[in-house]
Short mmCIF file of N, CA, C and O in Angstrom, two decimals:
data_model
loop_
_atom_site.label_atom_id
_atom_site.label_comp_id
_atom_site.label_asym_id
_atom_site.label_seq_id
_atom_site.Cartn_x
_atom_site.Cartn_y
_atom_site.Cartn_z
N ARG E 526 18.57 31.56 -9.67
CA ARG E 526 19.05 31.92 -8.34
C ARG E 526 19.68 33.32 -8.36
O ARG E 526 19.48 34.09 -7.41
N THR E 527 20.44 33.57 -9.37
CA THR E 527 21.08 34.90 -9.51
C THR E 527 20.06 36.02 -9.59
O THR E 527 20.21 37.03 -8.90
N ALA E 528 19.03 35.77 -10.34
CA ALA E 528 17.94 36.81 -10.46
C ALA E 528 17.23 36.99 -9.12
O ALA E 528 16.94 38.13 -8.76
N PHE E 529 16.95 35.92 -8.42
CA PHE E 529 16.28 36.04 -7.11
C PHE E 529 17.19 36.79 -6.17
O PHE E 529 16.71 37.64 -5.38
N ALA E 530 18.49 36.51 -6.16
CA ALA E 530 19.41 37.22 -5.25
C ALA E 530 19.49 38.69 -5.59
O ALA E 530 19.49 39.52 -4.66
N ALA E 531 19.52 39.01 -6.83
CA ALA E 531 19.55 40.42 -7.24
C ALA E 531 18.27 41.12 -6.84
O ALA E 531 18.31 42.26 -6.31
N ALA E 532 17.16 40.48 -7.07
CA ALA E 532 15.87 41.07 -6.67
C ALA E 532 15.79 41.24 -5.20
O ALA E 532 15.26 42.23 -4.65
N ARG E 533 16.33 40.26 -4.44
CA ARG E 533 16.31 40.35 -2.99
C ARG E 533 17.02 41.58 -2.46
O ARG E 533 16.58 42.24 -1.55
N VAL E 534 18.17 41.92 -3.09
CA VAL E 534 18.91 43.11 -2.70
C VAL E 534 18.07 44.37 -2.88
O VAL E 534 17.99 45.20 -1.99
N GLU E 535 17.41 44.45 -4.01
CA GLU E 535 16.60 45.64 -4.31
C GLU E 535 15.40 45.76 -3.37
O GLU E 535 15.09 46.80 -2.84
N VAL E 536 14.70 44.61 -3.19
CA VAL E 536 13.51 44.63 -2.30
C VAL E 536 13.96 44.85 -0.84
O VAL E 536 13.27 45.58 -0.09
N SER E 537 15.07 44.30 -0.44
CA SER E 537 15.56 44.50 0.93
C SER E 537 15.87 46.00 1.18
O SER E 537 15.55 46.53 2.23
N ASP E 538 16.45 46.65 0.19
CA ASP E 538 16.70 48.09 0.30
C ASP E 538 15.44 48.89 0.49
O ASP E 538 15.32 49.79 1.29
N MET E 539 14.39 48.48 -0.29
CA MET E 539 13.11 49.14 -0.21
C MET E 539 12.48 48.92 1.21
O MET E 539 11.97 49.87 1.80
N VAL E 540 12.59 47.70 1.70
CA VAL E 540 12.02 47.38 3.02
C VAL E 540 12.82 48.10 4.11
O VAL E 540 12.22 48.60 5.10
N ASP E 541 14.11 48.23 3.97
CA ASP E 541 14.92 48.98 4.92
C ASP E 541 14.48 50.42 5.01
O ASP E 541 14.43 51.04 6.06
N ALA E 542 14.14 51.00 3.83
CA ALA E 542 13.69 52.38 3.80
C ALA E 542 12.25 52.55 4.27
O ALA E 542 11.88 53.63 4.73
N GLN E 543 11.45 51.49 4.11
CA GLN E 543 10.04 51.58 4.49
C GLN E 543 9.65 50.30 5.27
O GLN E 543 9.01 49.40 4.77
N PRO E 544 10.07 50.17 6.53
CA PRO E 544 9.92 48.90 7.26
C PRO E 544 8.50 48.52 7.55
O PRO E 544 8.23 47.38 7.85
N GLU E 545 7.53 49.40 7.34
CA GLU E 545 6.11 49.09 7.55
C GLU E 545 5.37 48.83 6.27
O GLU E 545 4.15 48.72 6.23
N PHE E 546 6.11 48.69 5.16
CA PHE E 546 5.52 48.45 3.83
C PHE E 546 5.24 46.96 3.69
O PHE E 546 6.08 46.15 3.36
N ALA E 547 3.97 46.60 3.95
CA ALA E 547 3.63 45.21 4.01
C ALA E 547 3.86 44.44 2.67
O ALA E 547 4.36 43.31 2.70
N GLU E 548 3.54 45.06 1.60
CA GLU E 548 3.75 44.42 0.28
C GLU E 548 5.22 44.13 0.03
O GLU E 548 5.58 43.09 -0.50
N GLY E 549 6.08 45.05 0.43
CA GLY E 549 7.52 44.86 0.28
C GLY E 549 8.02 43.71 1.17
O GLY E 549 8.81 42.90 0.72
N LEU E 550 7.53 43.66 2.40
CA LEU E 550 7.92 42.55 3.32
C LEU E 550 7.48 41.24 2.75
O LEU E 550 8.21 40.20 2.82
N SER E 551 6.29 41.20 2.19
CA SER E 551 5.76 39.97 1.61
C SER E 551 6.62 39.53 0.41
O SER E 551 6.95 38.30 0.30
N ALA E 552 6.97 40.45 -0.42
CA ALA E 552 7.82 40.15 -1.58
C ALA E 552 9.20 39.65 -1.12
O ALA E 552 9.74 38.69 -1.65
N LEU E 553 9.71 40.27 -0.07
CA LEU E 553 11.01 39.83 0.50
C LEU E 553 10.88 38.42 1.05
O LEU E 553 11.79 37.61 0.85
N GLY E 554 9.81 38.14 1.68
CA GLY E 554 9.58 36.78 2.23
C GLY E 554 9.54 35.77 1.09
O GLY E 554 10.07 34.66 1.21
N MET E 555 8.84 36.10 0.01
CA MET E 555 8.73 35.19 -1.14
C MET E 555 10.14 34.93 -1.75
O MET E 555 10.49 33.78 -2.04
N LEU E 556 10.89 35.99 -1.85
CA LEU E 556 12.28 35.86 -2.39
C LEU E 556 13.14 35.00 -1.44
O LEU E 556 13.88 34.15 -1.87
N ASP E 557 13.03 35.28 -0.14
CA ASP E 557 13.80 34.49 0.84
C ASP E 557 13.42 33.00 0.80
O ASP E 557 14.25 32.12 0.91
N ALA E 558 12.12 32.72 0.62
CA ALA E 558 11.66 31.36 0.55
C ALA E 558 12.27 30.70 -0.75
O ALA E 558 12.74 29.56 -0.64
N ALA E 559 12.26 31.40 -1.83
CA ALA E 559 12.83 30.86 -3.06
C ALA E 559 14.31 30.65 -2.91
O ALA E 559 14.86 29.71 -3.52
N LEU E 560 14.97 31.42 -2.10
CA LEU E 560 16.43 31.31 -1.90
C LEU E 560 16.81 30.35 -0.77
O LEU E 560 17.98 30.13 -0.51
N GLY E 561 15.79 29.81 -0.09
CA GLY E 561 16.09 28.83 0.96
C GLY E 561 16.30 29.40 2.36
O GLY E 561 16.72 28.69 3.26
N ASN E 562 16.00 30.68 2.55
CA ASN E 562 16.12 31.32 3.86
C ASN E 562 14.79 31.20 4.57
O ASN E 562 14.01 32.13 4.65
N LYS E 563 14.53 30.02 5.15
CA LYS E 563 13.25 29.71 5.71
C LYS E 563 12.86 30.64 6.87
O LYS E 563 11.75 31.19 6.87
N ALA E 564 13.73 30.81 7.84
CA ALA E 564 13.37 31.65 9.01
C ALA E 564 13.05 33.09 8.59
O ALA E 564 12.04 33.65 9.04
N GLY E 565 13.87 33.63 7.75
CA GLY E 565 13.64 35.01 7.28
C GLY E 565 12.39 35.12 6.49
O GLY E 565 11.59 36.08 6.65
N ALA E 566 12.13 34.15 5.63
CA ALA E 566 10.96 34.16 4.77
C ALA E 566 9.68 34.14 5.62
O ALA E 566 8.78 34.96 5.36
N ILE E 567 9.63 33.24 6.55
CA ILE E 567 8.44 33.17 7.39
C ILE E 567 8.23 34.41 8.23
O ILE E 567 7.11 34.91 8.33
N ARG E 568 9.30 34.92 8.83
CA ARG E 568 9.25 36.10 9.64
C ARG E 568 8.70 37.29 8.84
O ARG E 568 7.78 38.00 9.24
N GLU E 569 9.21 37.48 7.61
CA GLU E 569 8.79 38.57 6.77
C GLU E 569 7.35 38.41 6.28
O GLU E 569 6.56 39.37 6.29
N GLY E 570 6.96 37.21 5.87
CA GLY E 570 5.57 36.94 5.44
C GLY E 570 4.60 37.15 6.54
O GLY E 570 3.53 37.76 6.35
N GLU E 571 4.93 36.69 7.74
CA GLU E 571 4.02 36.86 8.90
C GLU E 571 3.88 38.34 9.25
O GLU E 571 2.79 38.79 9.61
N ARG E 572 5.02 39.04 9.23
CA ARG E 572 4.97 40.49 9.58
C ARG E 572 4.10 41.26 8.55
O ARG E 572 3.37 42.16 8.93
N ALA E 573 4.21 40.87 7.30
CA ALA E 573 3.39 41.52 6.25
C ALA E 573 1.91 41.36 6.56
O ALA E 573 1.14 42.33 6.51
N VAL E 574 1.50 40.14 6.89
CA VAL E 574 0.08 39.86 7.18
C VAL E 574 -0.33 40.59 8.47
O VAL E 574 -1.47 41.06 8.57
N GLU E 575 0.55 40.65 9.45
CA GLU E 575 0.30 41.38 10.68
C GLU E 575 0.04 42.83 10.39
O GLU E 575 -0.89 43.45 10.98
N LEU E 576 0.82 43.42 9.52
CA LEU E 576 0.69 44.86 9.20
C LEU E 576 -0.61 45.14 8.41
O LEU E 576 -1.17 46.22 8.58
N LEU E 577 -0.92 44.23 7.51
CA LEU E 577 -2.05 44.48 6.61
C LEU E 577 -2.87 43.23 6.47
O LEU E 577 -2.86 42.55 5.39
N PRO E 578 -3.63 42.81 7.44
CA PRO E 578 -4.50 41.60 7.39
C PRO E 578 -5.69 41.83 6.45
O PRO E 578 -6.04 42.99 6.19
N PRO E 579 -6.31 40.75 6.02
CA PRO E 579 -7.49 40.90 5.20
C PRO E 579 -8.62 41.76 5.89
O PRO E 579 -9.38 42.38 5.18
N SER E 580 -8.61 41.76 7.17
CA SER E 580 -9.63 42.55 7.90
C SER E 580 -9.43 44.03 7.71
O SER E 580 -10.37 44.85 7.85
N LYS E 581 -8.21 44.45 7.37
CA LYS E 581 -7.92 45.88 7.13
C LYS E 581 -7.98 46.24 5.63
O LYS E 581 -8.28 47.36 5.28
N ASP E 582 -7.65 45.29 4.82
CA ASP E 582 -7.65 45.49 3.36
C ASP E 582 -8.01 44.21 2.67
O ASP E 582 -7.21 43.29 2.61
N ALA E 583 -9.26 44.13 2.28
CA ALA E 583 -9.81 42.88 1.69
C ALA E 583 -9.02 42.38 0.45
O ALA E 583 -8.96 41.19 0.26
N VAL E 584 -8.48 43.29 -0.34
CA VAL E 584 -7.84 42.88 -1.54
C VAL E 584 -6.35 42.56 -1.27
O VAL E 584 -5.90 41.45 -1.47
N VAL E 585 -5.60 43.54 -0.82
CA VAL E 585 -4.18 43.34 -0.60
C VAL E 585 -3.93 42.40 0.57
O VAL E 585 -3.03 41.55 0.51
N GLY E 586 -4.75 42.54 1.60
CA GLY E 586 -4.57 41.64 2.76
C GLY E 586 -4.73 40.17 2.38
O GLY E 586 -3.98 39.31 2.82
N ALA E 587 -5.72 39.86 1.52
CA ALA E 587 -5.91 38.49 1.07
C ALA E 587 -4.71 38.05 0.22
O ALA E 587 -4.26 36.91 0.31
N LEU E 588 -4.16 38.94 -0.60
CA LEU E 588 -3.00 38.60 -1.39
C LEU E 588 -1.78 38.33 -0.49
O LEU E 588 -1.01 37.39 -0.76
N LEU E 589 -1.61 39.10 0.54
CA LEU E 589 -0.51 38.87 1.47
C LEU E 589 -0.65 37.55 2.21
O LEU E 589 0.35 36.83 2.41
N LEU E 590 -1.86 37.18 2.56
CA LEU E 590 -2.11 35.90 3.19
C LEU E 590 -1.84 34.77 2.21
O LEU E 590 -1.26 33.73 2.57
N GLN E 591 -2.21 34.98 0.95
CA GLN E 591 -1.90 33.99 -0.10
C GLN E 591 -0.40 33.84 -0.23
O GLN E 591 0.13 32.69 -0.32
N ASN E 592 0.33 34.93 -0.24
CA ASN E 592 1.80 34.89 -0.32
C ASN E 592 2.39 34.15 0.88
O ASN E 592 3.35 33.37 0.73
N LEU E 593 1.82 34.38 2.07
CA LEU E 593 2.33 33.67 3.24
C LEU E 593 2.10 32.16 3.09
O LEU E 593 2.93 31.35 3.50
N SER E 594 0.96 31.79 2.54
CA SER E 594 0.72 30.38 2.25
C SER E 594 1.76 29.82 1.31
O SER E 594 2.28 28.71 1.56
N ASN E 595 2.09 30.58 0.28
CA ASN E 595 3.16 30.13 -0.62
C ASN E 595 4.50 30.01 0.13
O ASN E 595 5.22 29.03 -0.10
N ILE E 596 4.82 31.00 0.95
CA ILE E 596 6.05 30.93 1.71
C ILE E 596 6.10 29.64 2.54
O ILE E 596 7.12 28.95 2.55
N HIS E 597 5.03 29.38 3.27
CA HIS E 597 5.01 28.17 4.09
C HIS E 597 5.09 26.91 3.21
O HIS E 597 5.78 25.94 3.59
N ALA E 598 4.43 26.91 2.09
CA ALA E 598 4.51 25.72 1.19
C ALA E 598 5.94 25.54 0.70
O ALA E 598 6.46 24.41 0.68
N TRP E 599 6.59 26.62 0.30
CA TRP E 599 7.93 26.52 -0.25
C TRP E 599 8.99 26.21 0.79
O TRP E 599 10.09 25.76 0.46
N THR E 600 8.67 26.45 2.04
CA THR E 600 9.62 26.13 3.14
C THR E 600 9.23 24.89 3.88
O THR E 600 9.71 24.64 5.00
N ASP E 601 8.35 24.09 3.29
CA ASP E 601 7.95 22.77 3.80
C ASP E 601 7.16 22.88 5.13
O ASP E 601 7.24 21.95 5.94
N GLU E 602 6.48 23.93 5.31
CA GLU E 602 5.56 24.09 6.46
C GLU E 602 4.16 23.91 5.92
O GLU E 602 3.34 24.86 5.87
N LYS E 603 3.86 22.68 5.53
CA LYS E 603 2.62 22.41 4.79
C LYS E 603 1.38 22.64 5.60
O LYS E 603 0.35 23.12 5.10
N ALA E 604 1.35 22.30 6.87
CA ALA E 604 0.14 22.48 7.69
C ALA E 604 -0.18 23.99 7.77
O ALA E 604 -1.40 24.33 7.63
N ALA E 605 0.76 24.83 8.02
CA ALA E 605 0.50 26.26 8.04
C ALA E 605 0.07 26.77 6.67
O ALA E 605 -0.89 27.57 6.58
N ALA E 606 0.71 26.28 5.62
CA ALA E 606 0.33 26.69 4.26
C ALA E 606 -1.15 26.34 4.00
O ALA E 606 -1.90 27.16 3.44
N LEU E 607 -1.54 25.15 4.34
CA LEU E 607 -2.89 24.72 4.10
C LEU E 607 -3.91 25.47 4.93
O LEU E 607 -5.02 25.85 4.45
N GLN E 608 -3.57 25.79 6.17
CA GLN E 608 -4.45 26.60 7.03
C GLN E 608 -4.70 28.00 6.37
O GLN E 608 -5.80 28.43 6.30
N GLU E 609 -3.62 28.61 5.95
CA GLU E 609 -3.76 29.92 5.33
C GLU E 609 -4.47 29.88 3.98
O GLU E 609 -5.33 30.73 3.65
N LEU E 610 -4.21 28.82 3.23
CA LEU E 610 -4.86 28.68 1.97
C LEU E 610 -6.36 28.47 2.13
O LEU E 610 -7.16 29.03 1.37
N LYS E 611 -6.73 27.70 3.12
CA LYS E 611 -8.15 27.51 3.43
C LYS E 611 -8.83 28.82 3.77
O LYS E 611 -9.91 29.11 3.35
N GLU E 612 -8.10 29.61 4.55
CA GLU E 612 -8.65 30.92 4.93
C GLU E 612 -8.82 31.84 3.68
O GLU E 612 -9.84 32.49 3.51
N VAL E 613 -7.78 31.87 2.84
CA VAL E 613 -7.85 32.73 1.68
C VAL E 613 -8.94 32.31 0.73
O VAL E 613 -9.64 33.15 0.20
N THR E 614 -9.11 31.00 0.54
CA THR E 614 -10.13 30.54 -0.40
C THR E 614 -11.57 30.68 0.17
O THR E 614 -12.52 30.51 -0.57
N SER E 615 -11.70 31.04 1.41
CA SER E 615 -13.00 31.28 2.03
C SER E 615 -13.46 32.73 1.87
O SER E 615 -14.54 33.08 2.27
N MET E 616 -12.58 33.58 1.27
CA MET E 616 -12.88 34.94 1.09
C MET E 616 -12.67 35.31 -0.38
O MET E 616 -12.02 34.56 -1.14
N PRO E 617 -13.22 36.43 -0.83
CA PRO E 617 -12.93 36.84 -2.22
C PRO E 617 -11.42 37.07 -2.38
O PRO E 617 -10.77 37.75 -1.58
N SER E 618 -10.88 36.47 -3.43
CA SER E 618 -9.43 36.62 -3.69
C SER E 618 -9.15 36.26 -5.14
O SER E 618 -10.08 35.91 -5.86
N TYR E 619 -7.91 36.39 -5.52
CA TYR E 619 -7.50 36.05 -6.89
C TYR E 619 -7.35 34.58 -7.12
O TYR E 619 -7.19 34.15 -8.27
N LEU E 620 -7.39 33.77 -6.09
CA LEU E 620 -7.19 32.36 -6.24
C LEU E 620 -8.41 31.72 -6.90
O LEU E 620 -9.55 32.12 -6.62
N SER E 621 -8.14 30.73 -7.70
CA SER E 621 -9.23 30.00 -8.36
C SER E 621 -8.86 28.53 -8.38
O SER E 621 -7.68 28.17 -8.16
N TYR E 622 -9.85 27.71 -8.65
CA TYR E 622 -9.61 26.30 -8.78
C TYR E 622 -8.48 25.99 -9.81
O TYR E 622 -7.56 25.26 -9.53
N GLY E 623 -8.61 26.62 -10.97
CA GLY E 623 -7.61 26.36 -12.02
C GLY E 623 -6.22 26.82 -11.63
O GLY E 623 -5.23 26.13 -11.91
N LEU E 624 -6.11 27.95 -10.97
CA LEU E 624 -4.81 28.44 -10.56
C LEU E 624 -4.18 27.49 -9.52
O LEU E 624 -3.01 27.14 -9.65
N LEU E 625 -4.96 27.06 -8.58
CA LEU E 625 -4.42 26.14 -7.57
C LEU E 625 -4.05 24.78 -8.23
O LEU E 625 -3.05 24.18 -7.86
N LEU E 626 -4.84 24.35 -9.18
CA LEU E 626 -4.62 23.07 -9.80
C LEU E 626 -3.39 23.07 -10.70
O LEU E 626 -2.67 22.06 -10.80
N ARG E 627 -3.11 24.17 -11.42
CA ARG E 627 -2.10 24.21 -12.44
C ARG E 627 -0.86 25.06 -12.15
O ARG E 627 0.18 24.78 -12.69
N HIS E 628 -0.97 26.05 -11.36
CA HIS E 628 0.17 26.97 -11.17
C HIS E 628 1.26 26.23 -10.38
O HIS E 628 1.04 25.63 -9.34
N PRO E 629 2.53 26.30 -10.87
CA PRO E 629 3.60 25.59 -10.18
C PRO E 629 3.88 26.04 -8.75
O PRO E 629 4.44 25.28 -7.98
N ALA E 630 3.45 27.21 -8.40
CA ALA E 630 3.69 27.70 -7.02
C ALA E 630 3.03 26.81 -5.98
O ALA E 630 3.49 26.72 -4.84
N TRP E 631 1.97 26.13 -6.37
CA TRP E 631 1.19 25.30 -5.42
C TRP E 631 1.60 23.85 -5.49
O TRP E 631 1.06 22.99 -4.76
N ALA E 632 2.57 23.50 -6.33
CA ALA E 632 3.01 22.13 -6.50
C ALA E 632 3.39 21.41 -5.18
O ALA E 632 3.09 20.24 -4.98
N PRO E 633 4.09 22.10 -4.25
CA PRO E 633 4.44 21.42 -2.99
C PRO E 633 3.25 20.89 -2.16
O PRO E 633 3.46 20.05 -1.31
N LEU E 634 2.07 21.42 -2.44
CA LEU E 634 0.89 21.02 -1.68
C LEU E 634 -0.03 20.03 -2.37
O LEU E 634 -0.94 19.53 -1.77
N ARG E 635 0.16 19.82 -3.63
CA ARG E 635 -0.85 19.09 -4.41
C ARG E 635 -1.10 17.69 -3.94
O ARG E 635 -2.19 17.18 -4.16
N ASP E 636 -0.18 17.01 -3.30
CA ASP E 636 -0.39 15.63 -2.84
C ASP E 636 -0.96 15.59 -1.42
O ASP E 636 -1.26 14.53 -0.91
N GLU E 637 -1.15 16.72 -0.83
CA GLU E 637 -1.67 16.77 0.55
C GLU E 637 -3.21 16.65 0.52
O GLU E 637 -3.90 17.30 -0.26
N PRO E 638 -3.71 15.79 1.43
CA PRO E 638 -5.20 15.63 1.50
C PRO E 638 -5.90 16.97 1.74
O PRO E 638 -6.97 17.21 1.17
N GLY E 639 -5.35 17.83 2.56
CA GLY E 639 -5.96 19.14 2.84
C GLY E 639 -6.06 19.95 1.60
O GLY E 639 -7.08 20.71 1.45
N PHE E 640 -5.10 19.89 0.72
CA PHE E 640 -5.12 20.63 -0.54
C PHE E 640 -6.26 20.10 -1.40
O PHE E 640 -7.03 20.87 -2.01
N LYS E 641 -6.41 18.80 -1.47
CA LYS E 641 -7.48 18.20 -2.24
C LYS E 641 -8.83 18.58 -1.70
O LYS E 641 -9.74 18.83 -2.46
N GLU E 642 -8.95 18.72 -0.42
CA GLU E 642 -10.21 19.17 0.21
C GLU E 642 -10.50 20.64 -0.21
O GLU E 642 -11.67 20.95 -0.44
N ILE E 643 -9.52 21.45 -0.20
CA ILE E 643 -9.68 22.82 -0.61
C ILE E 643 -10.17 22.90 -2.08
O ILE E 643 -11.12 23.65 -2.38
N LEU E 644 -9.52 22.16 -2.93
CA LEU E 644 -9.94 22.10 -4.33
C LEU E 644 -11.40 21.61 -4.45
O LEU E 644 -12.17 22.21 -5.18
N ALA E 645 -11.73 20.58 -3.71
CA ALA E 645 -13.10 20.05 -3.74
C ALA E 645 -14.11 21.12 -3.27
O ALA E 645 -15.17 21.29 -3.83
N SER E 646 -13.72 21.87 -2.25
CA SER E 646 -14.62 22.91 -1.75
C SER E 646 -14.83 24.03 -2.77
O SER E 646 -15.91 24.57 -2.91
N LEU E 647 -13.81 24.33 -3.57
CA LEU E 647 -13.91 25.32 -4.62
C LEU E 647 -14.79 24.79 -5.76
O LEU E 647 -15.58 25.59 -6.35
N THR E 648 -14.70 23.53 -6.04
CA THR E 648 -15.51 22.95 -7.06
C THR E 648 -16.99 22.98 -6.64
O THR E 648 -17.89 23.39 -7.37
N ALA E 649 -17.24 22.63 -5.38
CA ALA E 649 -18.61 22.58 -4.83
C ALA E 649 -19.21 23.98 -4.79
O ALA E 649 -20.38 24.13 -5.10
N SER E 650 -18.42 24.96 -4.47
CA SER E 650 -18.93 26.31 -4.36
C SER E 650 -19.24 26.92 -5.74
O SER E 650 -19.99 27.82 -5.86
N ALA E 651 -18.67 26.36 -6.80
CA ALA E 651 -18.89 26.88 -8.12
C ALA E 651 -20.18 26.33 -8.74
O ALA E 651 -20.68 26.84 -9.70
N LEU E 652 -20.73 25.26 -8.12
CA LEU E 652 -21.94 24.67 -8.66
C LEU E 652 -23.16 25.39 -8.30
O LEU E 652 -23.37 26.07 -7.46
#
């Protein structure tokens, strides 16, 4: 928690200096989600995706949408998290079946039927 709080101060300073820096806003949202600041986390994550959606940047935009899915998962907004995750997995991105199945960041969604459907779709697309 101490490390997250210290990182939040540094990232917040960066975002204050560059309010249109989508990657910084996304990082701030992830930190706020980890620290329990739900409203701030969602606002920052959504703003990041608004500034740089996948339609503008296929690589970074997809990563920002993935981060927003994490933010929603970590703040118990599972329906939104699954919707974004489904969108991200339908485009080229860093996400993989193994990452979703094993990385602890996705643990809040693993028991959700929608998550299992996403995993199944990734398995089917690999065949």
